[in-house]
Amino acid sequence: MAIENIKMPQLGESVTEGTIEKWLVQPGDHVNKYDPLAEVNTDKVTAEVPSSFTGIIKELIASEGETLAVGEIVCTIETEGGSAAAVEEEKPATEEKPVDKKEESKTSSTPVKPSGAKGRYSPAVLRLAQDHDIDLAQVEGSGNEGRITRKDLMKLIDSGNIPKAGDAPAAQAAPTQQEQPAAQPSAPAAPKAASAPIESAPGDIEIPVSGVRKAIAANMLKSKHEAPHAWMMIEVDVTNLVQYRDSIKGEFKKKEGFNITYFTFFVKAVSQALKEFPMMNSMWAGDKIIQKKDINISIAVASDSALFVPVIKNSDEKSVKGIGKEVNELALKARSGKLKSADMQGGTFTVNNTGSFGSVQSMGIINHPQAAIMQVESIVKRPVIMDNGMIAARDMVNLCLSLDHRVLDGLVCGQFLARVKEILENMSKENTSVY
């Protein structure tokens, strides 16, 4: 019998890690090659990890909720034939380090790091421990055989009780008053970065955080921390567009089999303007700004339990009908759980249909690593003073733009919004084709 390793696959372009959402097998189960082993969440989409072998599940290395890097072992399978000895050498060794004799006395109070599962740390765990100066030897793991997971460290970080190297064990008595040095004048202590844990009260409902929600939270936090957000808004008169769309929607639905929405026209207008203002289609890359060649529009689609951001590729090359068809197909896939990782990749600019919820003004968080996001608000009828001084009821909409001020400034964003406004206000039956 031979022991084979199943590793975290790369489930999409630029994906570097995945979270085990749910195990579909248990140790002792027989699986065939290509059978699904686990559901893995990455980049806001859930995919199945298939088996590369036929055999018996030997050990689940990763726990549910644990994040592992691409290429890291998630489980082992016992197969027929071959030698197990060679494979055993490939298993990750424990993170034991030789103890410096000079430092041994200083750290004698630190518990010795156990061997086995707890001593195997994923890159995500090691990275978190390094970033927050956590002594992993003092952390109790909740994973398989006491393995420390990312969730364990996040609980410690959120509570503010972070064990440091050289800290005395919790059971050790605190020094007596006589042993403490005399108080010296000093500056006030800085407040702890982590907030106090929130406790549930009777009647509260605790909702477990899904992998999708964690991915959204991480991306939004990264965007807000890294990108200096600025905002602009423009008002657009879309009366002619509303009349045009309403005049063709019945015939279009009968002919094409799906509804033509106002949002489709907004995506078309934004795509055209991005072609004329390519700086809006850029990304911050540290020592340079990357201006993307392809115009790929990310759109937000909500299901009953999550928010997804699939991508319309090369939207500037598509007709209104082509964009509408793709919006419809991506929305159906998102709501039925059939979105693939490839559907979520490569977005360069986001257009969000906040108007579908009745919103009239909002400030979106930029979809990292893009440089801007546009919120399309509700179309509302309002009295407007026309050029001839007359007051008329017009269909008006607000377009709200959030921008990364490292990449963009008010000049180019103002020109871009003005161009989108011009395109939309000139959309009508006489000069706009949906094909």
mmCIF file of N, CA and C in Angstrom, residues 223-337:
data_model
loop_
_atom_site.group_PDB
_atom_site.id
_atom_site.type_symbol
_atom_site.label_atom_id
_atom_site.label_comp_id
_atom_site.label_asym_id
_atom_site.label_seq_id
_atom_site.Cartn_x
_atom_site.Cartn_y
_atom_site.Cartn_z
ATOM 1 N N SER A 223 -9.231 46.682 0.746
ATOM 2 C CA SER A 223 -9.467 47.858 -0.085
ATOM 3 C C SER A 223 -9.488 49.136 0.753
ATOM 4 N N LYS A 224 -10.220 49.110 1.882
ATOM 5 C CA LYS A 224 -10.332 50.306 2.711
ATOM 6 C C LYS A 224 -9.012 50.669 3.374
ATOM 7 N N HIS A 225 -8.207 49.662 3.727
ATOM 8 C CA HIS A 225 -6.922 49.923 4.376
ATOM 9 C C HIS A 225 -5.876 50.449 3.403
ATOM 10 N N GLU A 226 -5.917 49.936 2.171
ATOM 11 C CA GLU A 226 -4.853 50.265 1.219
ATOM 12 C C GLU A 226 -5.190 51.455 0.316
ATOM 13 N N ALA A 227 -6.428 51.546 -0.129
ATOM 14 C CA ALA A 227 -6.786 52.560 -1.128
ATOM 15 C C ALA A 227 -7.404 53.790 -0.472
ATOM 16 N N PRO A 228 -6.824 54.974 -0.664
ATOM 17 C CA PRO A 228 -7.453 56.210 -0.179
ATOM 18 C C PRO A 228 -8.673 56.534 -1.046
ATOM 19 N N HIS A 229 -9.862 56.306 -0.497
ATOM 20 C CA HIS A 229 -11.095 56.491 -1.253
ATOM 21 C C HIS A 229 -11.482 57.964 -1.382
ATOM 22 N N ALA A 230 -11.940 58.335 -2.551
ATOM 23 C CA ALA A 230 -12.560 59.646 -2.769
ATOM 24 C C ALA A 230 -13.846 59.399 -3.549
ATOM 25 N N TRP A 231 -14.772 60.393 -3.525
ATOM 26 C CA TRP A 231 -16.093 60.169 -4.112
ATOM 27 C C TRP A 231 -16.513 61.333 -4.996
ATOM 28 N N MET A 232 -17.271 61.018 -6.035
ATOM 29 C CA MET A 232 -17.878 62.022 -6.917
ATOM 30 C C MET A 232 -19.263 61.530 -7.312
ATOM 31 N N MET A 233 -20.144 62.448 -7.666
ATOM 32 C CA MET A 233 -21.480 62.076 -8.112
ATOM 33 C C MET A 233 -21.916 63.006 -9.237
ATOM 34 N N ILE A 234 -22.677 62.453 -10.182
ATOM 35 C CA ILE A 234 -23.205 63.253 -11.279
ATOM 36 C C ILE A 234 -24.664 62.873 -11.492
ATOM 37 N N GLU A 235 -25.470 63.863 -11.914
ATOM 38 C CA GLU A 235 -26.890 63.654 -12.159
ATOM 39 C C GLU A 235 -27.127 63.564 -13.665
ATOM 40 N N VAL A 236 -27.894 62.570 -14.076
ATOM 41 C CA VAL A 236 -28.095 62.319 -15.510
ATOM 42 C C VAL A 236 -29.594 62.278 -15.828
ATOM 43 N N ASP A 237 -29.981 62.932 -16.909
ATOM 44 C CA ASP A 237 -31.355 62.902 -17.395
ATOM 45 C C ASP A 237 -31.483 61.759 -18.407
ATOM 46 N N VAL A 238 -32.158 60.682 -17.995
ATOM 47 C CA VAL A 238 -32.266 59.498 -18.870
ATOM 48 C C VAL A 238 -33.694 59.320 -19.388
ATOM 49 N N THR A 239 -34.413 60.426 -19.539
ATOM 50 C CA THR A 239 -35.800 60.360 -20.012
ATOM 51 C C THR A 239 -35.909 59.668 -21.368
ATOM 52 N N ASN A 240 -35.038 60.038 -22.309
ATOM 53 C CA ASN A 240 -35.076 59.430 -23.648
ATOM 54 C C ASN A 240 -34.750 57.937 -23.586
ATOM 55 N N LEU A 241 -33.790 57.568 -22.724
ATOM 56 C CA LEU A 241 -33.424 56.163 -22.574
ATOM 57 C C LEU A 241 -34.588 55.352 -22.004
ATOM 58 N N VAL A 242 -35.249 55.895 -20.992
ATOM 59 C CA VAL A 242 -36.383 55.201 -20.390
ATOM 60 C C VAL A 242 -37.480 54.967 -21.427
ATOM 61 N N GLN A 243 -37.781 55.986 -22.218
ATOM 62 C CA GLN A 243 -38.819 55.854 -23.250
ATOM 63 C C GLN A 243 -38.421 54.818 -24.309
ATOM 64 N N TYR A 244 -37.146 54.817 -24.678
ATOM 65 C CA TYR A 244 -36.652 53.869 -25.683
ATOM 66 C C TYR A 244 -36.743 52.442 -25.167
ATOM 67 N N ARG A 245 -36.241 52.212 -23.982
ATOM 68 C CA ARG A 245 -36.255 50.853 -23.411
ATOM 69 C C ARG A 245 -37.682 50.354 -23.231
ATOM 70 N N ASP A 246 -38.571 51.215 -22.734
ATOM 71 C CA ASP A 246 -39.957 50.806 -22.517
ATOM 72 C C ASP A 246 -40.666 50.476 -23.828
ATOM 73 N N SER A 247 -40.233 51.123 -24.916
ATOM 74 C CA SER A 247 -40.896 50.892 -26.201
ATOM 75 C C SER A 247 -40.482 49.576 -26.854
ATOM 76 N N ILE A 248 -39.344 49.017 -26.463
ATOM 77 C CA ILE A 248 -38.853 47.788 -27.104
ATOM 78 C C ILE A 248 -38.842 46.570 -26.189
ATOM 79 N N LYS A 249 -39.094 46.736 -24.878
ATOM 80 C CA LYS A 249 -38.889 45.637 -23.934
ATOM 81 C C LYS A 249 -39.786 44.427 -24.215
ATOM 82 N N GLY A 250 -41.051 44.667 -24.616
ATOM 83 C CA GLY A 250 -41.947 43.546 -24.881
ATOM 84 C C GLY A 250 -41.506 42.719 -26.068
ATOM 85 N N GLU A 251 -41.227 43.387 -27.173
ATOM 86 C CA GLU A 251 -40.787 42.698 -28.398
ATOM 87 C C GLU A 251 -39.434 42.014 -28.181
ATOM 88 N N PHE A 252 -38.551 42.697 -27.433
ATOM 89 C CA PHE A 252 -37.224 42.128 -27.170
ATOM 90 C C PHE A 252 -37.347 40.836 -26.360
ATOM 91 N N LYS A 253 -38.175 40.841 -25.326
ATOM 92 C CA LYS A 253 -38.346 39.636 -24.483
ATOM 93 C C LYS A 253 -38.896 38.479 -25.311
ATOM 94 N N LYS A 254 -39.836 38.769 -26.167
ATOM 95 C CA LYS A 254 -40.437 37.730 -27.003
ATOM 96 C C LYS A 254 -39.406 37.145 -27.968
ATOM 97 N N LYS A 255 -38.548 37.990 -28.493
ATOM 98 C CA LYS A 255 -37.571 37.553 -29.505
ATOM 99 C C LYS A 255 -36.349 36.883 -28.883
ATOM 100 N N GLU A 256 -35.821 37.444 -27.773
ATOM 101 C CA GLU A 256 -34.552 36.971 -27.221
ATOM 102 C C GLU A 256 -34.714 36.033 -26.020
ATOM 103 N N GLY A 257 -35.873 36.091 -25.358
ATOM 104 C CA GLY A 257 -36.096 35.174 -24.242
ATOM 105 C C GLY A 257 -35.650 35.685 -22.884
ATOM 106 N N PHE A 258 -35.172 36.921 -22.809
ATOM 107 C CA PHE A 258 -34.808 37.512 -21.519
ATOM 108 C C PHE A 258 -35.109 39.003 -21.552
ATOM 109 N N ASN A 259 -35.208 39.599 -20.371
ATOM 110 C CA ASN A 259 -35.566 41.022 -20.275
ATOM 111 C C ASN A 259 -34.368 41.912 -20.597
ATOM 112 N N ILE A 260 -34.633 43.016 -21.263
ATOM 113 C CA ILE A 260 -33.596 44.031 -21.456
ATOM 114 C C ILE A 260 -33.794 45.084 -20.365
ATOM 115 N N THR A 261 -32.779 45.257 -19.531
ATOM 116 C CA THR A 261 -32.895 46.131 -18.367
ATOM 117 C C THR A 261 -32.184 47.464 -18.604
ATOM 118 N N TYR A 262 -32.532 48.451 -17.769
ATOM 119 C CA TYR A 262 -31.831 49.730 -17.841
ATOM 120 C C TYR A 262 -30.347 49.536 -17.551
ATOM 121 N N PHE A 263 -30.052 48.617 -16.607
ATOM 122 C CA PHE A 263 -28.662 48.399 -16.187
ATOM 123 C C PHE A 263 -27.768 48.033 -17.359
ATOM 124 N N THR A 264 -28.319 47.275 -18.311
ATOM 125 C CA THR A 264 -27.554 46.882 -19.501
ATOM 126 C C THR A 264 -27.044 48.100 -20.269
ATOM 127 N N PHE A 265 -27.897 49.112 -20.400
ATOM 128 C CA PHE A 265 -27.508 50.335 -21.116
ATOM 129 C C PHE A 265 -26.424 51.098 -20.339
ATOM 130 N N PHE A 266 -26.507 51.081 -19.004
ATOM 131 C CA PHE A 266 -25.489 51.764 -18.199
ATOM 132 C C PHE A 266 -24.126 51.075 -18.353
ATOM 133 N N VAL A 267 -24.123 49.748 -18.358
ATOM 134 C CA VAL A 267 -22.858 49.013 -18.547
ATOM 135 C C VAL A 267 -22.272 49.325 -19.919
ATOM 136 N N LYS A 268 -23.131 49.416 -20.931
ATOM 137 C CA LYS A 268 -22.664 49.741 -22.284
ATOM 138 C C LYS A 268 -22.039 51.140 -22.320
ATOM 139 N N ALA A 269 -22.705 52.117 -21.669
ATOM 140 C CA ALA A 269 -22.184 53.485 -21.660
ATOM 141 C C ALA A 269 -20.851 53.576 -20.929
ATOM 142 N N VAL A 270 -20.735 52.883 -19.793
ATOM 143 C CA VAL A 270 -19.485 52.889 -19.028
ATOM 144 C C VAL A 270 -18.363 52.238 -19.836
ATOM 145 N N SER A 271 -18.668 51.134 -20.502
ATOM 146 C CA SER A 271 -17.660 50.436 -21.306
ATOM 147 C C SER A 271 -17.125 51.337 -22.418
ATOM 148 N N GLN A 272 -18.019 52.078 -23.056
ATOM 149 C CA GLN A 272 -17.609 52.995 -24.128
ATOM 150 C C GLN A 272 -16.742 54.123 -23.577
ATOM 151 N N ALA A 273 -17.131 54.663 -22.425
ATOM 152 C CA ALA A 273 -16.351 55.757 -21.831
ATOM 153 C C ALA A 273 -14.984 55.284 -21.342
ATOM 154 N N LEU A 274 -14.902 54.050 -20.841
ATOM 155 C CA LEU A 274 -13.610 53.512 -20.383
ATOM 156 C C LEU A 274 -12.626 53.408 -21.550
ATOM 157 N N LYS A 275 -13.139 53.117 -22.722
ATOM 158 C CA LYS A 275 -12.275 53.031 -23.906
ATOM 159 C C LYS A 275 -11.674 54.396 -24.231
ATOM 160 N N GLU A 276 -12.451 55.461 -23.973
ATOM 161 C CA GLU A 276 -11.992 56.819 -24.250
ATOM 162 C C GLU A 276 -11.149 57.395 -23.103
ATOM 163 N N PHE A 277 -11.313 56.844 -21.894
ATOM 164 C CA PHE A 277 -10.532 57.292 -20.730
ATOM 165 C C PHE A 277 -9.875 56.071 -20.074
ATOM 166 N N PRO A 278 -8.843 55.519 -20.718
ATOM 167 C CA PRO A 278 -8.233 54.261 -20.252
ATOM 168 C C PRO A 278 -7.617 54.343 -18.862
ATOM 169 N N MET A 279 -7.314 55.556 -18.367
ATOM 170 C CA MET A 279 -6.748 55.664 -17.034
ATOM 171 C C MET A 279 -7.721 55.156 -15.975
ATOM 172 N N MET A 280 -9.026 55.236 -16.267
ATOM 173 C CA MET A 280 -10.027 54.735 -15.330
ATOM 174 C C MET A 280 -9.976 53.210 -15.223
ATOM 175 N N ASN A 281 -9.352 52.586 -16.205
ATOM 176 C CA ASN A 281 -9.269 51.118 -16.281
ATOM 177 C C ASN A 281 -7.901 50.645 -15.801
ATOM 178 N N SER A 282 -7.436 51.240 -14.694
ATOM 179 C CA SER A 282 -6.073 51.000 -14.212
ATOM 180 C C SER A 282 -6.063 50.398 -12.821
ATOM 181 N N MET A 283 -4.873 49.951 -12.387
ATOM 182 C CA MET A 283 -4.691 49.367 -11.053
ATOM 183 C C MET A 283 -3.378 49.851 -10.456
ATOM 184 N N TRP A 284 -3.372 50.033 -9.141
ATOM 185 C CA TRP A 284 -2.160 50.420 -8.415
ATOM 186 C C TRP A 284 -1.302 49.187 -8.181
ATOM 187 N N ALA A 285 -0.013 49.258 -8.513
ATOM 188 C CA ALA A 285 0.890 48.115 -8.351
ATOM 189 C C ALA A 285 2.166 48.512 -7.628
ATOM 190 N N GLY A 286 2.042 49.337 -6.594
ATOM 191 C CA GLY A 286 3.182 49.693 -5.767
ATOM 192 C C GLY A 286 4.068 50.739 -6.395
ATOM 193 N N ASP A 287 5.015 50.309 -7.236
ATOM 194 C CA ASP A 287 5.948 51.243 -7.868
ATOM 195 C C ASP A 287 5.515 51.631 -9.279
ATOM 196 N N LYS A 288 4.303 51.198 -9.664
ATOM 197 C CA LYS A 288 3.808 51.546 -11.004
ATOM 198 C C LYS A 288 2.287 51.444 -11.028
ATOM 199 N N ILE A 289 1.695 52.060 -12.031
ATOM 200 C CA ILE A 289 0.265 51.938 -12.288
ATOM 201 C C ILE A 289 0.098 51.121 -13.558
ATOM 202 N N ILE A 290 -0.740 50.086 -13.489
ATOM 203 C CA ILE A 290 -0.951 49.225 -14.654
ATOM 204 C C ILE A 290 -2.263 49.602 -15.325
ATOM 205 N N GLN A 291 -2.170 50.065 -16.556
ATOM 206 C CA GLN A 291 -3.352 50.417 -17.336
ATOM 207 C C GLN A 291 -3.754 49.174 -18.132
ATOM 208 N N LYS A 292 -4.914 48.613 -17.804
ATOM 209 C CA LYS A 292 -5.330 47.339 -18.380
ATOM 210 C C LYS A 292 -5.808 47.515 -19.823
ATOM 211 N N LYS A 293 -5.409 46.592 -20.676
ATOM 212 C CA LYS A 293 -5.794 46.644 -22.086
ATOM 213 C C LYS A 293 -7.257 46.247 -22.265
ATOM 214 N N ASP A 294 -7.661 45.156 -21.627
ATOM 215 C CA ASP A 294 -9.033 44.668 -21.764
ATOM 216 C C ASP A 294 -9.967 45.431 -20.830
ATOM 217 N N ILE A 295 -11.174 45.654 -21.282
ATOM 218 C CA ILE A 295 -12.202 46.284 -20.452
ATOM 219 C C ILE A 295 -13.155 45.188 -19.993
ATOM 220 N N ASN A 296 -13.003 44.786 -18.733
ATOM 221 C CA ASN A 296 -13.798 43.703 -18.154
ATOM 222 C C ASN A 296 -14.599 44.263 -16.976
ATOM 223 N N ILE A 297 -15.910 44.323 -17.135
ATOM 224 C CA ILE A 297 -16.766 44.952 -16.142
ATOM 225 C C ILE A 297 -17.234 43.934 -15.097
ATOM 226 N N SER A 298 -16.905 44.188 -13.840
ATOM 227 C CA SER A 298 -17.427 43.380 -12.727
ATOM 228 C C SER A 298 -18.816 43.910 -12.362
ATOM 229 N N ILE A 299 -19.740 43.001 -12.118
ATOM 230 C CA ILE A 299 -21.081 43.393 -11.695
ATOM 231 C C ILE A 299 -21.433 42.646 -10.410
ATOM 232 N N ALA A 300 -22.121 43.300 -9.503
ATOM 233 C CA ALA A 300 -22.503 42.665 -8.241
ATOM 234 C C ALA A 300 -23.826 41.938 -8.423
ATOM 235 N N VAL A 301 -23.857 40.652 -8.017
ATOM 236 C CA VAL A 301 -25.067 39.833 -8.092
ATOM 237 C C VAL A 301 -25.301 39.202 -6.729
ATOM 238 N N ALA A 302 -26.474 39.384 -6.163
ATOM 239 C CA ALA A 302 -26.779 38.844 -4.843
ATOM 240 C C ALA A 302 -27.636 37.591 -4.966
ATOM 241 N N SER A 303 -27.277 36.555 -4.185
ATOM 242 C CA SER A 303 -28.144 35.388 -4.036
ATOM 243 C C SER A 303 -28.826 35.513 -2.673
ATOM 244 N N ASP A 304 -29.538 34.479 -2.246
ATOM 245 C CA ASP A 304 -30.214 34.542 -0.950
ATOM 246 C C ASP A 304 -29.240 34.650 0.207
ATOM 247 N N SER A 305 -28.018 34.110 0.027
ATOM 248 C CA SER A 305 -27.105 34.042 1.165
ATOM 249 C C SER A 305 -25.768 34.732 0.952
ATOM 250 N N ALA A 306 -25.496 35.246 -0.240
ATOM 251 C CA ALA A 306 -24.166 35.798 -0.481
ATOM 252 C C ALA A 306 -24.192 36.795 -1.634
ATOM 253 N N LEU A 307 -23.087 37.516 -1.752
ATOM 254 C CA LEU A 307 -22.899 38.475 -2.846
ATOM 255 C C LEU A 307 -21.743 37.994 -3.708
ATOM 256 N N PHE A 308 -21.939 37.981 -5.015
ATOM 257 C CA PHE A 308 -20.911 37.554 -5.947
ATOM 258 C C PHE A 308 -20.621 38.689 -6.926
ATOM 259 N N VAL A 309 -19.405 38.694 -7.468
ATOM 260 C CA VAL A 309 -19.022 39.743 -8.416
ATOM 261 C C VAL A 309 -18.444 39.092 -9.675
ATOM 262 N N PRO A 310 -19.312 38.529 -10.531
ATOM 263 C CA PRO A 310 -18.834 37.955 -11.791
ATOM 264 C C PRO A 310 -18.438 39.056 -12.769
ATOM 265 N N VAL A 311 -17.804 38.654 -13.862
ATOM 266 C CA VAL A 311 -17.181 39.613 -14.782
ATOM 267 C C VAL A 311 -17.697 39.431 -16.208
ATOM 268 N N ILE A 312 -18.033 40.563 -16.846
ATOM 269 C CA ILE A 312 -18.360 40.581 -18.279
ATOM 270 C C ILE A 312 -17.071 40.914 -19.018
ATOM 271 N N LYS A 313 -16.509 39.947 -19.695
ATOM 272 C CA LYS A 313 -15.213 40.118 -20.370
ATOM 273 C C LYS A 313 -15.376 40.900 -21.670
ATOM 274 N N ASN A 314 -14.430 41.809 -21.918
ATOM 275 C CA ASN A 314 -14.403 42.607 -23.161
ATOM 276 C C ASN A 314 -15.765 43.237 -23.463
ATOM 277 N N SER A 315 -16.310 43.898 -22.454
ATOM 278 C CA SER A 315 -17.662 44.467 -22.577
ATOM 279 C C SER A 315 -17.730 45.568 -23.635
ATOM 280 N N ASP A 316 -16.604 46.233 -23.926
ATOM 281 C CA ASP A 316 -16.615 47.305 -24.927
ATOM 282 C C ASP A 316 -16.825 46.777 -26.341
ATOM 283 N N GLU A 317 -16.613 45.481 -26.525
ATOM 284 C CA GLU A 317 -16.775 44.875 -27.844
ATOM 285 C C GLU A 317 -18.163 44.261 -28.032
ATOM 286 N N LYS A 318 -19.003 44.336 -26.995
ATOM 287 C CA LYS A 318 -20.314 43.702 -27.045
ATOM 288 C C LYS A 318 -21.413 44.734 -27.299
ATOM 289 N N SER A 319 -22.483 44.287 -27.937
ATOM 290 C CA SER A 319 -23.661 45.132 -28.150
ATOM 291 C C SER A 319 -24.471 45.188 -26.857
ATOM 292 N N VAL A 320 -25.509 46.048 -26.871
ATOM 293 C CA VAL A 320 -26.403 46.103 -25.720
ATOM 294 C C VAL A 320 -27.030 44.733 -25.475
ATOM 295 N N LYS A 321 -27.450 44.076 -26.545
ATOM 296 C CA LYS A 321 -28.029 42.734 -26.411
ATOM 297 C C LYS A 321 -27.003 41.743 -25.846
ATOM 298 N N GLY A 322 -25.765 41.804 -26.340
ATOM 299 C CA GLY A 322 -24.721 40.893 -25.865
ATOM 300 C C GLY A 322 -24.431 41.084 -24.385
ATOM 301 N N ILE A 323 -24.372 42.337 -23.944
ATOM 302 C CA ILE A 323 -24.145 42.620 -22.524
ATOM 303 C C ILE A 323 -25.337 42.127 -21.703
ATOM 304 N N GLY A 324 -26.563 42.410 -22.203
ATOM 305 C CA GLY A 324 -27.762 41.990 -21.479
ATOM 306 C C GLY A 324 -27.836 40.482 -21.319
ATOM 307 N N LYS A 325 -27.480 39.756 -22.364
ATOM 308 C CA LYS A 325 -27.501 38.295 -22.308
ATOM 309 C C LYS A 325 -26.516 37.779 -21.274
ATOM 310 N N GLU A 326 -25.323 38.392 -21.235
ATOM 311 C CA GLU A 326 -24.310 37.936 -20.285
ATOM 312 C C GLU A 326 -24.689 38.290 -18.844
ATOM 313 N N VAL A 327 -25.249 39.481 -18.643
ATOM 314 C CA VAL A 327 -25.723 39.859 -17.303
ATOM 315 C C VAL A 327 -26.755 38.851 -16.815
ATOM 316 N N ASN A 328 -27.685 38.489 -17.688
ATOM 317 C CA ASN A 328 -28.744 37.536 -17.344
ATOM 318 C C ASN A 328 -28.172 36.161 -17.007
ATOM 319 N N GLU A 329 -27.229 35.680 -17.825
ATOM 320 C CA GLU A 329 -26.638 34.356 -17.602
ATOM 321 C C GLU A 329 -25.819 34.317 -16.307
ATOM 322 N N LEU A 330 -25.033 35.362 -16.051
ATOM 323 C CA LEU A 330 -24.221 35.397 -14.829
ATOM 324 C C LEU A 330 -25.101 35.467 -13.585
ATOM 325 N N ALA A 331 -26.188 36.211 -13.659
ATOM 326 C CA ALA A 331 -27.104 36.308 -12.523
ATOM 327 C C ALA A 331 -27.748 34.955 -12.233
ATOM 328 N N LEU A 332 -28.160 34.242 -13.277
ATOM 329 C CA LEU A 332 -28.760 32.916 -13.088
ATOM 330 C C LEU A 332 -27.763 31.931 -12.490
ATOM 331 N N LYS A 333 -26.520 31.977 -12.963
ATOM 332 C CA LYS A 333 -25.485 31.079 -12.432
ATOM 333 C C LYS A 333 -25.182 31.379 -10.970
ATOM 334 N N ALA A 334 -25.150 32.665 -10.616
ATOM 335 C CA ALA A 334 -24.866 33.048 -9.230
ATOM 336 C C ALA A 334 -25.970 32.565 -8.296
ATOM 337 N N ARG A 335 -27.214 32.742 -8.714
ATOM 338 C CA ARG A 335 -28.342 32.376 -7.843
ATOM 339 C C ARG A 335 -28.559 30.878 -7.756
ATOM 340 N N SER A 336 -28.023 30.123 -8.720
ATOM 341 C CA SER A 336 -28.163 28.661 -8.681
ATOM 342 C C SER A 336 -26.889 27.980 -8.197
ATOM 343 N N GLY A 337 -25.903 28.773 -7.775
ATOM 344 C CA GLY A 337 -24.663 28.208 -7.243
ATOM 345 C C GLY A 337 -23.761 27.589 -8.289
#
